PDB file of C-alpha atoms in Angstrom:
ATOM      1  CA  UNK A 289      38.895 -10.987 -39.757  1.00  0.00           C
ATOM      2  CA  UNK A 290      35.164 -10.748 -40.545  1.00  0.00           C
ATOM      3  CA  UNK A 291      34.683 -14.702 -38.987  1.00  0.00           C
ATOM      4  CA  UNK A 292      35.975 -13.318 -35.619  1.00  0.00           C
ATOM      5  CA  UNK A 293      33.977 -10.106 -35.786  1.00  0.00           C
ATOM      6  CA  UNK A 294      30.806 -12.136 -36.771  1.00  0.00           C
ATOM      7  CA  UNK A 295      31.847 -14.179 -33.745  1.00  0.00           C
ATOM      8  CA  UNK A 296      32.077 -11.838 -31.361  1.00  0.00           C
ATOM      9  CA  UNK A 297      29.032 -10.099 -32.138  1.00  0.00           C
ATOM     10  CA  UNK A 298      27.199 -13.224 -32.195  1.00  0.00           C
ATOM     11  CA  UNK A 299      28.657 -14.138 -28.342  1.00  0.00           C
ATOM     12  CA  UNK A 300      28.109 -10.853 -26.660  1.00  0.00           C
ATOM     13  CA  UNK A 301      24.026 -10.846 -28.428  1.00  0.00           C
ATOM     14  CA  UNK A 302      23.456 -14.379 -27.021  1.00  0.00           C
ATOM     15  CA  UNK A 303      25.006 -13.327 -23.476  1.00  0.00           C
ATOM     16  CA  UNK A 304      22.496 -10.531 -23.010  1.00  0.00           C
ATOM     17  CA  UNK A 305      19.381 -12.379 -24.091  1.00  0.00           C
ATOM     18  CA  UNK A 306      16.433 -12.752 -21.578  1.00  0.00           C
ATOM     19  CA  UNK A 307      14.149 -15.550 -21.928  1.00  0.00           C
ATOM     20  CA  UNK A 308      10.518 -16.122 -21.373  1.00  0.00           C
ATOM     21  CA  UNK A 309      10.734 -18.499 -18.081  1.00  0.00           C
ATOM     22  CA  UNK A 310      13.178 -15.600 -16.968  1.00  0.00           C
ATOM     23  CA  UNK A 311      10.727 -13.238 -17.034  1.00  0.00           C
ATOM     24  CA  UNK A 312       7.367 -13.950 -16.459  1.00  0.00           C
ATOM     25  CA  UNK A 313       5.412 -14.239 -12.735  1.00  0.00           C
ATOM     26  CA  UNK A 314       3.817 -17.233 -11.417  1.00  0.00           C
ATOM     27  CA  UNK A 315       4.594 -19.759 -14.010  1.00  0.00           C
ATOM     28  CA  UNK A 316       2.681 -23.347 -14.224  1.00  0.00           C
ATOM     29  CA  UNK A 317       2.121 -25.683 -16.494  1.00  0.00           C
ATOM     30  CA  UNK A 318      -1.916 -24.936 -17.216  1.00  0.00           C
ATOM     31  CA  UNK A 319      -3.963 -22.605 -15.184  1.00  0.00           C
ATOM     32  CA  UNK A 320      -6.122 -22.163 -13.467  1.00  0.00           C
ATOM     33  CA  UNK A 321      -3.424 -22.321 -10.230  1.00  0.00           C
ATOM     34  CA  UNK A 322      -5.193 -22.842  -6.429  1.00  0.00           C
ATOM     35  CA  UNK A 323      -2.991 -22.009  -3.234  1.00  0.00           C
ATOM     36  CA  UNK A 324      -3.805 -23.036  -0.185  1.00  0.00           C
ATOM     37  CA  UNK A 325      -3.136 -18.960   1.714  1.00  0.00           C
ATOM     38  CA  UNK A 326      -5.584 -20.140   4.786  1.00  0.00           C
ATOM     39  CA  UNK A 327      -2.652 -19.034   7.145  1.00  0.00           C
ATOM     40  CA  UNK A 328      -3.209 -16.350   8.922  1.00  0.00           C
ATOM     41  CA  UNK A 329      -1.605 -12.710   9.260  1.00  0.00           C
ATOM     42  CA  UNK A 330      -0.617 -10.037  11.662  1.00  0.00           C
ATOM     43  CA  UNK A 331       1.992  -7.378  11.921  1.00  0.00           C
ATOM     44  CA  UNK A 332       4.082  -7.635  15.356  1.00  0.00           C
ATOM     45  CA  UNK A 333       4.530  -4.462  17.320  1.00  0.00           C
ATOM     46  CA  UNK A 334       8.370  -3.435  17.671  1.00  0.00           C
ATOM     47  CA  UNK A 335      10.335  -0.802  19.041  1.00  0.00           C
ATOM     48  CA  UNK A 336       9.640   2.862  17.439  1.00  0.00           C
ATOM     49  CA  UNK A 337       6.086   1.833  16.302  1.00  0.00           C
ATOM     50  CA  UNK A 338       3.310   4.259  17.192  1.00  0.00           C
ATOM     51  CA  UNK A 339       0.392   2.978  18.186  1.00  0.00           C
ATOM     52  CA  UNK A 340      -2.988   4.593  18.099  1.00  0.00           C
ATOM     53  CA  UNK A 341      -4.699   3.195  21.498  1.00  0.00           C
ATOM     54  CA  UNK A 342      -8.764   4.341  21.226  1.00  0.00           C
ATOM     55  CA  UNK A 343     -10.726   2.359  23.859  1.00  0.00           C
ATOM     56  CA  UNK A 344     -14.467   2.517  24.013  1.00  0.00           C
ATOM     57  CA  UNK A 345     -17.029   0.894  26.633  1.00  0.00           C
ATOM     58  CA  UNK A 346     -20.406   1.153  28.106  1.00  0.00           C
ATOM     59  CA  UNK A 347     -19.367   3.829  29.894  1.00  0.00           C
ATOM     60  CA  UNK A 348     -17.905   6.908  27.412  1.00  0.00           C
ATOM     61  CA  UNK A 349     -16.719   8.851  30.452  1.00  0.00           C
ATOM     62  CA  UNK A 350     -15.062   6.094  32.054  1.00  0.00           C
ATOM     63  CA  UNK A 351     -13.363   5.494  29.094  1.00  0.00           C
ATOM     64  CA  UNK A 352     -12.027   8.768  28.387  1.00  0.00           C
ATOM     65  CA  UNK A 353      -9.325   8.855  30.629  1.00  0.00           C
ATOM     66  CA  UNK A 354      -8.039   6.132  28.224  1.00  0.00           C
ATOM     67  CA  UNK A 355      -8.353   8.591  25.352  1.00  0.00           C
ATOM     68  CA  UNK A 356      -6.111  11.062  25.956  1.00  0.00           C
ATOM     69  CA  UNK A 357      -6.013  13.993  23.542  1.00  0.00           C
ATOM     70  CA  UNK A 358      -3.930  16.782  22.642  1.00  0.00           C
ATOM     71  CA  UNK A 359      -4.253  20.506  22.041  1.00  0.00           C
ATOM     72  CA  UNK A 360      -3.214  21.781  18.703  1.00  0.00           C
ATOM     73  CA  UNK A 361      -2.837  25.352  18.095  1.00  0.00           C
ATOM     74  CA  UNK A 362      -3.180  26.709  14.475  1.00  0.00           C
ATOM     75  CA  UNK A 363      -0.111  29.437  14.481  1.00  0.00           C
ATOM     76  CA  UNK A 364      -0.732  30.184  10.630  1.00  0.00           C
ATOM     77  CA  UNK A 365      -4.512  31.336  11.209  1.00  0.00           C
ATOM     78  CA  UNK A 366      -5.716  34.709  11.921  1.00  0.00           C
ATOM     79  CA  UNK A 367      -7.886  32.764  14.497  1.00  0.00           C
ATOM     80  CA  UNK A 368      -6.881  30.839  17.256  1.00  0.00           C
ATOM     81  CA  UNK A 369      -8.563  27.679  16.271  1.00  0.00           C
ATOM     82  CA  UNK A 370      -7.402  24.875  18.520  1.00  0.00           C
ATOM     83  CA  UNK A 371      -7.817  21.266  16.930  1.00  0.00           C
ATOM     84  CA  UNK A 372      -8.516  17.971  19.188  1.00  0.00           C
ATOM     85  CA  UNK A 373      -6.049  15.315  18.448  1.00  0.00           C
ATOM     86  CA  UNK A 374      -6.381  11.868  19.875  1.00  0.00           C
ATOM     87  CA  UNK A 375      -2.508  11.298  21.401  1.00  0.00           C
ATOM     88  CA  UNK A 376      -0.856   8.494  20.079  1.00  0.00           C
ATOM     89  CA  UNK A 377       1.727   5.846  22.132  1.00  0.00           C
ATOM     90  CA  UNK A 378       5.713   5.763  21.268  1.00  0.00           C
ATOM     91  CA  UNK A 379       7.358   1.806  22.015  1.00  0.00           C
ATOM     92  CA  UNK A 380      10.492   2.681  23.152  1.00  0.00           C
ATOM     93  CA  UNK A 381      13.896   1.160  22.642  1.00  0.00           C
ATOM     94  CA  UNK A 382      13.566  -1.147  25.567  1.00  0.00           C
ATOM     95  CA  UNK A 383       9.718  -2.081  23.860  1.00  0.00           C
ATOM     96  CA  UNK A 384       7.374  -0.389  26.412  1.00  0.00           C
ATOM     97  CA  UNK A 385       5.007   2.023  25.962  1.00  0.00           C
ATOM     98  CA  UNK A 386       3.140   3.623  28.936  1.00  0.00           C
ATOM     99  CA  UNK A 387      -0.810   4.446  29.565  1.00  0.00           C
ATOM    100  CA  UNK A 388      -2.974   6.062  32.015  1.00  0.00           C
ATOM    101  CA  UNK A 389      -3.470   3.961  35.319  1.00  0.00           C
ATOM    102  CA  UNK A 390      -1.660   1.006  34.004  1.00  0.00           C
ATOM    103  CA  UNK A 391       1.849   2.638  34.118  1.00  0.00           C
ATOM    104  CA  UNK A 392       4.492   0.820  31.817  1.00  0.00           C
ATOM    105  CA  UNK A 393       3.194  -2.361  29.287  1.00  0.00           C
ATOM    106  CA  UNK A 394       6.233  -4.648  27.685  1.00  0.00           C
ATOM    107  CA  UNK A 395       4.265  -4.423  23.642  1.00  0.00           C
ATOM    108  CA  UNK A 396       7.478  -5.248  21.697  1.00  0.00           C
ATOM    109  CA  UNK A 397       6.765  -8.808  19.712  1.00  0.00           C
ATOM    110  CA  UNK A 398       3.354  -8.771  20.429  1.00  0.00           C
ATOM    111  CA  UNK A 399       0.472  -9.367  17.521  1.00  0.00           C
ATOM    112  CA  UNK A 400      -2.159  -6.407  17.363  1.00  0.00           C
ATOM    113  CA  UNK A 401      -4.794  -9.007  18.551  1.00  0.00           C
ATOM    114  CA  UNK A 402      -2.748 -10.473  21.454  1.00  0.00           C
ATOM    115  CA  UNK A 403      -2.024  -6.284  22.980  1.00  0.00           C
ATOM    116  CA  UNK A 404      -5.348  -5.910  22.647  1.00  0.00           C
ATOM    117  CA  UNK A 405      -6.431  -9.240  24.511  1.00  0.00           C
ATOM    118  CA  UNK A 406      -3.838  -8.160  27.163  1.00  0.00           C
ATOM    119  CA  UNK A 407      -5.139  -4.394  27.389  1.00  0.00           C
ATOM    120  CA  UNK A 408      -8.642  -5.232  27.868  1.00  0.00           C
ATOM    121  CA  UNK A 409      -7.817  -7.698  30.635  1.00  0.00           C
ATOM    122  CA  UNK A 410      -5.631  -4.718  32.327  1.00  0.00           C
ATOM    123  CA  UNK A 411      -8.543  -1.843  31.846  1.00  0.00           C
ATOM    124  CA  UNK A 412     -11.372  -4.573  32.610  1.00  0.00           C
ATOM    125  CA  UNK A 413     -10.573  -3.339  36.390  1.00  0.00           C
ATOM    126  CA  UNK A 414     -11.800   0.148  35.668  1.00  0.00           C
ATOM    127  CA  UNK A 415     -14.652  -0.039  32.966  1.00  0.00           C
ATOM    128  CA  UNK A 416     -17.658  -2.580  32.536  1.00  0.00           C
ATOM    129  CA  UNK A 417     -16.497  -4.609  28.817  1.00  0.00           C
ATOM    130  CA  UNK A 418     -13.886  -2.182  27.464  1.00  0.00           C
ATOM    131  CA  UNK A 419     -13.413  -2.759  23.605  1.00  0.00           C
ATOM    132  CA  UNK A 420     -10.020  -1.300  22.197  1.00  0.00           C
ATOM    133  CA  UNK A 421      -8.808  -0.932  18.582  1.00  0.00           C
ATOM    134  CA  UNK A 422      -5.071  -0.658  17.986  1.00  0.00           C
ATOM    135  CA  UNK A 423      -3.140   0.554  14.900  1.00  0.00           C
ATOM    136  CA  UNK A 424       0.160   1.074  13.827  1.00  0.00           C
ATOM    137  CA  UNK A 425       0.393   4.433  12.137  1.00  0.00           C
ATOM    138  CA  UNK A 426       4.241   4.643  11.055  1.00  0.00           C
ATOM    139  CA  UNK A 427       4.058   1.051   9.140  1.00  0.00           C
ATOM    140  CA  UNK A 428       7.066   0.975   6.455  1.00  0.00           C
ATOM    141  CA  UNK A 429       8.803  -1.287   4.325  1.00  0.00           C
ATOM    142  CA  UNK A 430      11.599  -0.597   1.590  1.00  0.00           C
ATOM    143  CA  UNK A 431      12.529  -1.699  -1.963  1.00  0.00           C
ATOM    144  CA  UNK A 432      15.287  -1.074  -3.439  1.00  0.00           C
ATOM    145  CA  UNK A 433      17.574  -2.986  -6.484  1.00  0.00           C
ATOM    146  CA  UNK A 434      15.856  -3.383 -10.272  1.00  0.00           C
ATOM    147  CA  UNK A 435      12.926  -1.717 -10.012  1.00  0.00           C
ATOM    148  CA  UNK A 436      11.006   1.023 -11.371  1.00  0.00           C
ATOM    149  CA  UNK A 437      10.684   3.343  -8.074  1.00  0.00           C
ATOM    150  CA  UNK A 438      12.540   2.350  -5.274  1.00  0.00           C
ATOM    151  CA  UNK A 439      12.395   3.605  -2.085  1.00  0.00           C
ATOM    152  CA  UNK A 440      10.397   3.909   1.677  1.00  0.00           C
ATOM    153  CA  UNK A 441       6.721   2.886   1.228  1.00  0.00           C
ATOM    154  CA  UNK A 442       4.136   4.023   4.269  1.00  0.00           C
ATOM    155  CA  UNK A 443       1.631   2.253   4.408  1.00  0.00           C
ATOM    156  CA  UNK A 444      -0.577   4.409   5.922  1.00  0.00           C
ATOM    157  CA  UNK A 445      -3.699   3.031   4.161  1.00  0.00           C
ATOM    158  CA  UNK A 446      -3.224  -0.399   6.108  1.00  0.00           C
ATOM    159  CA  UNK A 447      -1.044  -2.902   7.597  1.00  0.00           C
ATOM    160  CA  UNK A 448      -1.290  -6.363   5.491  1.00  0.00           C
ATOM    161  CA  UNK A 449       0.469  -6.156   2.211  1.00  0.00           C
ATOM    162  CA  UNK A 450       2.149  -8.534  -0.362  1.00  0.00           C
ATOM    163  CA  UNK A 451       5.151  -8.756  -1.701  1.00  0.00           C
ATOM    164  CA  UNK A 452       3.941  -8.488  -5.433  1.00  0.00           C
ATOM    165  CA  UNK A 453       1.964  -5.356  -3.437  1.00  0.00           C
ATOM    166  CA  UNK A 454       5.059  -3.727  -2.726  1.00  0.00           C
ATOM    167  CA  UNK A 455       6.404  -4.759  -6.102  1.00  0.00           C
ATOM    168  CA  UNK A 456       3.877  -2.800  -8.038  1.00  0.00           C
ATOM    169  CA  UNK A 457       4.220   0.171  -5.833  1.00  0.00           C
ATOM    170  CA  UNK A 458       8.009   0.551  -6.595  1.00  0.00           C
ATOM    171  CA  UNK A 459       6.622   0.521  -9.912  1.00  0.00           C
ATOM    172  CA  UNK A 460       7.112  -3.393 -10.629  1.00  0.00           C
ATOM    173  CA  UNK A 461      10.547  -4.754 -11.814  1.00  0.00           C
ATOM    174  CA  UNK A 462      12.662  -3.992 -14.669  1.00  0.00           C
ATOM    175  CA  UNK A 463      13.188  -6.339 -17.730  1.00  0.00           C
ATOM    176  CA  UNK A 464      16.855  -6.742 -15.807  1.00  0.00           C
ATOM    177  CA  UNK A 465      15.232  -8.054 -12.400  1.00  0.00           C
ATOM    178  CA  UNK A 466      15.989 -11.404 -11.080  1.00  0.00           C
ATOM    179  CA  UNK A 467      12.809 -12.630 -10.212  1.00  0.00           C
ATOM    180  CA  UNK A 468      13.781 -16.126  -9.653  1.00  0.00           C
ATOM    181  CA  UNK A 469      15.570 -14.750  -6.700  1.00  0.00           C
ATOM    182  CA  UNK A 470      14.123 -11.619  -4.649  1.00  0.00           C
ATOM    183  CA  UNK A 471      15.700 -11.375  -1.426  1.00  0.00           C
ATOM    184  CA  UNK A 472      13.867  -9.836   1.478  1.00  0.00           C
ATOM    185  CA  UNK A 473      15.793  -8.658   4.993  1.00  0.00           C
ATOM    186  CA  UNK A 474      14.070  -8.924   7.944  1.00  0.00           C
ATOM    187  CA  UNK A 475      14.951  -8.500  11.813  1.00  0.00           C
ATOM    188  CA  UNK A 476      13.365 -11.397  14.213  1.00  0.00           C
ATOM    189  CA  UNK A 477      14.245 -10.808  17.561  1.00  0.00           C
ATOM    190  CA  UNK A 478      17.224  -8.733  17.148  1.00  0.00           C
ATOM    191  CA  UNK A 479      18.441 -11.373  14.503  1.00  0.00           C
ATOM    192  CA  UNK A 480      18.349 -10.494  10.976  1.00  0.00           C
ATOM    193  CA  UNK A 481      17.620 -12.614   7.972  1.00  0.00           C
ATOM    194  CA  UNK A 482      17.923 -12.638   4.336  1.00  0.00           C
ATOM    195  CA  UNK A 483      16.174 -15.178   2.426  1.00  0.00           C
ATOM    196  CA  UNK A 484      15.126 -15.250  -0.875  1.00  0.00           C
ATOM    197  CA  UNK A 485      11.082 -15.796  -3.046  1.00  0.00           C
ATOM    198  CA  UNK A 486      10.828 -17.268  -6.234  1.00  0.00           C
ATOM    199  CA  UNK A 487       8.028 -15.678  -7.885  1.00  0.00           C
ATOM    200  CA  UNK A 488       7.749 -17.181 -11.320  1.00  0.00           C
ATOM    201  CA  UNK A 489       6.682 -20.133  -9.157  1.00  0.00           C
ATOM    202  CA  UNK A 490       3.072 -20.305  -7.992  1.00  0.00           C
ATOM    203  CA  UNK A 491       4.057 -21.705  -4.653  1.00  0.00           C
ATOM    204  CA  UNK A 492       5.964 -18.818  -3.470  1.00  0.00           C
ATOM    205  CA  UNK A 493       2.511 -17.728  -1.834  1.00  0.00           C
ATOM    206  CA  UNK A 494       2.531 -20.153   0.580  1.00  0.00           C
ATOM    207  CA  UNK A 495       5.968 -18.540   1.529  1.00  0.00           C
ATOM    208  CA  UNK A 496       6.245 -16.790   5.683  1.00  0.00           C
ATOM    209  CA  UNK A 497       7.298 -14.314   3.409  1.00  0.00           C
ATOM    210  CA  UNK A 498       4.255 -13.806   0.860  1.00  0.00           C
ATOM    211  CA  UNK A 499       3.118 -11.094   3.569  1.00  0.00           C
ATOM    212  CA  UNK A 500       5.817  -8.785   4.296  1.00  0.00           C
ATOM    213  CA  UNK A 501       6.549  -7.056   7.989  1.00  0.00           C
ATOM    214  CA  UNK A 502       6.918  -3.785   8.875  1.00  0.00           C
ATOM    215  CA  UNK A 503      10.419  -2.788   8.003  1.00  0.00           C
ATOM    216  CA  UNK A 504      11.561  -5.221   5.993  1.00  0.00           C
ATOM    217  CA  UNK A 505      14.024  -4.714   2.987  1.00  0.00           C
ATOM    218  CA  UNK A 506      13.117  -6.152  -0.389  1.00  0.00           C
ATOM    219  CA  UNK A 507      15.894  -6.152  -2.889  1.00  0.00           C
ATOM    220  CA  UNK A 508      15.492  -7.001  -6.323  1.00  0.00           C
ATOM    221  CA  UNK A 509      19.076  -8.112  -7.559  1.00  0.00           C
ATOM    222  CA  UNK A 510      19.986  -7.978 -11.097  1.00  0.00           C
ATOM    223  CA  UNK A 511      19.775 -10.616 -13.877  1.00  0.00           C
ATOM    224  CA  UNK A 512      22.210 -12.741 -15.662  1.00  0.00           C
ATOM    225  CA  UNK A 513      21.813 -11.192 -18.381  1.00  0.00           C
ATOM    226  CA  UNK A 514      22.214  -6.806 -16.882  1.00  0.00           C
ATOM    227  CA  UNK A 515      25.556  -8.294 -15.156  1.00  0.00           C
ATOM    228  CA  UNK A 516      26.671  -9.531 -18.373  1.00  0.00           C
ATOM    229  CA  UNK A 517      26.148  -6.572 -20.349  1.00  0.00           C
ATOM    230  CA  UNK A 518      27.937  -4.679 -17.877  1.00  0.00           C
ATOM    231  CA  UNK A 519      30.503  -6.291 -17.530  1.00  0.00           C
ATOM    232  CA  UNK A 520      31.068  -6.455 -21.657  1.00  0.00           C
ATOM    233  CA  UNK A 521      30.303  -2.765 -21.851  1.00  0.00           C
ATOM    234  CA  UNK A 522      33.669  -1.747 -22.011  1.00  0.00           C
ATOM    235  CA  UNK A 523      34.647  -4.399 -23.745  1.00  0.00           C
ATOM    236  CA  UNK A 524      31.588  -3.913 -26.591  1.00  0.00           C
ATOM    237  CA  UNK A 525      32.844  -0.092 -26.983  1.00  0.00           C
ATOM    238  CA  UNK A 526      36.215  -0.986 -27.269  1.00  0.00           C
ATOM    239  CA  UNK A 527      35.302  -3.314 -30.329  1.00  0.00           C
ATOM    240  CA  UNK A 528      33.303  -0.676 -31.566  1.00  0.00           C
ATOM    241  CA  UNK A 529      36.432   1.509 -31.523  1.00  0.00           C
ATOM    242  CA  UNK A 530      38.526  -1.046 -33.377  1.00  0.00           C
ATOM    243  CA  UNK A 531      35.784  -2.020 -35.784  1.00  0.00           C
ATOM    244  CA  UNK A 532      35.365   1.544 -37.201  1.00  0.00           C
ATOM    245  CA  UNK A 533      39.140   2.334 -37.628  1.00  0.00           C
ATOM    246  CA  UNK A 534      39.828  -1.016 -39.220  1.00  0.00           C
ATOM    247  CA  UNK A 535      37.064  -0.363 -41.489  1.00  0.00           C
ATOM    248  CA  UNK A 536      38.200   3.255 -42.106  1.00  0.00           C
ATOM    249  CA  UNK A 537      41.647   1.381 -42.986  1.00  0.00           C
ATOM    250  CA  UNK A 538      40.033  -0.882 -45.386  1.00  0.00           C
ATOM    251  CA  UNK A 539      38.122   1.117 -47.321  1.00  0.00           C
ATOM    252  CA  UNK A 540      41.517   3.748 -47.650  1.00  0.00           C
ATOM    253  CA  UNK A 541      43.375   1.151 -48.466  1.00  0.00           C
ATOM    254  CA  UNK A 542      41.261   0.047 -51.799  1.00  0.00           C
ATOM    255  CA  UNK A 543      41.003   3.786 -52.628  1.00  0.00           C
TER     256      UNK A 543
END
């Protein structure tokens, strides 16, 4: 009785180990590590972005009418204080948004870079060498699975951001988190795809998905190890159970 006890213990403490190459990030075998990351990066406009459109030129006036802003009231001041807002650009479901003069622009799959190539060649008509800056103020991405703080992340501080970025937002991983397999959802062109990042490997920053996109879903699935334990939960407690009385049973018995 004590051989299969010591044997059971032994199996259920060797199933929920979690080894070194399991757990640490960018592994190699000396350091220091170089990565070629000379590719560049730029978040594509989709449907349900807003944009902030300002244009400037060598004419302020002319540009103005570009600039549209918006009138907000202060309802919880004794004054009426009215507050200048620059107005900002919805892409709608079909991936237009719509501007002064120029009427209706297709913007969905576009980089930043190439709608602001195609808006200066549009207002060109009106002012002398317009120069436009373009932002996309409701940038998101989610994690979610075995980490610290899941959830929505805004990134309202900027629009490039890294996967280990997002990581250590959500509060990095948990000792249970798979990192040899990290999946991350994404939606191309109405398609979407889950693939997967090593990152205890160094090359996983030459990965398309090193930089995330705007709404994509990184999931951090659990380890070997957290399903095993789970799944011999029951089974652990059980034998805890049994283990107790039959020593309870013992120990009366040679009373």
């Amino acid at each position: 009785m004590k051989n299969i006890f010591l044997f059971l213990a032994i199996t259920i403490l060797f199933q929920s180990c979690i080894t070194k190459r399991d757990t640490l990030y960018l592994q190699a075998d000396k350091y220091p590590i170089s990565v070629n990351t000379t590719f560049p990066f730029e978040p594509i406009i989709k449907s349900d972005n807003i944009l902030s459109i300002t244009v400037s030129g060598e004419n302020p006036e002319a540009a103005s009418i570009f600039n549209l802003v918006a009138i907000n009231k202060n309802i919880n001041s004794d004054k009426s204080v009215n507050t200048p807002t620059n107005v900002t650009y919805l892409v709608d479901n079909s991936g237009y948004i719509e501007m002064p003069l120029l009427g209706k622009i297709y913007v969905e799959g576009l980089k930043k870079s190439q709608l602001e190539d195609l808006l200066k060649e549009k207002i060109s008509k009106y002012i002398a060498n317009p120069v436009l800056f373009v932002r996309i103020l409701n940038y998101r991405l989610y994690v979610m699975g075995e980490v610290n703080r899941g959830g929505e992340q805004k990134l309202d501080s900027g629009e490039r951001t890294t996967i280990l970025e997002a990581l250590s937002r959500a509060g990095d991983l948990t000792i249970n988190g798979n990192r040899k397999k990290i999946k991350i959802i994404r939606e191309i062109d109405g398609v979407t795809t889950v693939n997967t990042v090593d990152i205890t490997k160094p090359d996983f920053i030459k990965s398309d998905y090193y930089y995330l996109q705007q709404n994509d879903v990184v999931y951090v699935e659990p380890n070997n190890s957290k399903i095993t334990t789970s799944s011999i939960s029951p089974f652990a407690t059980a034998f805890s159970i049994i283990a107790t009385g039959l020593s309870i049973y013992l120990l009366s018995t040679r009373l």
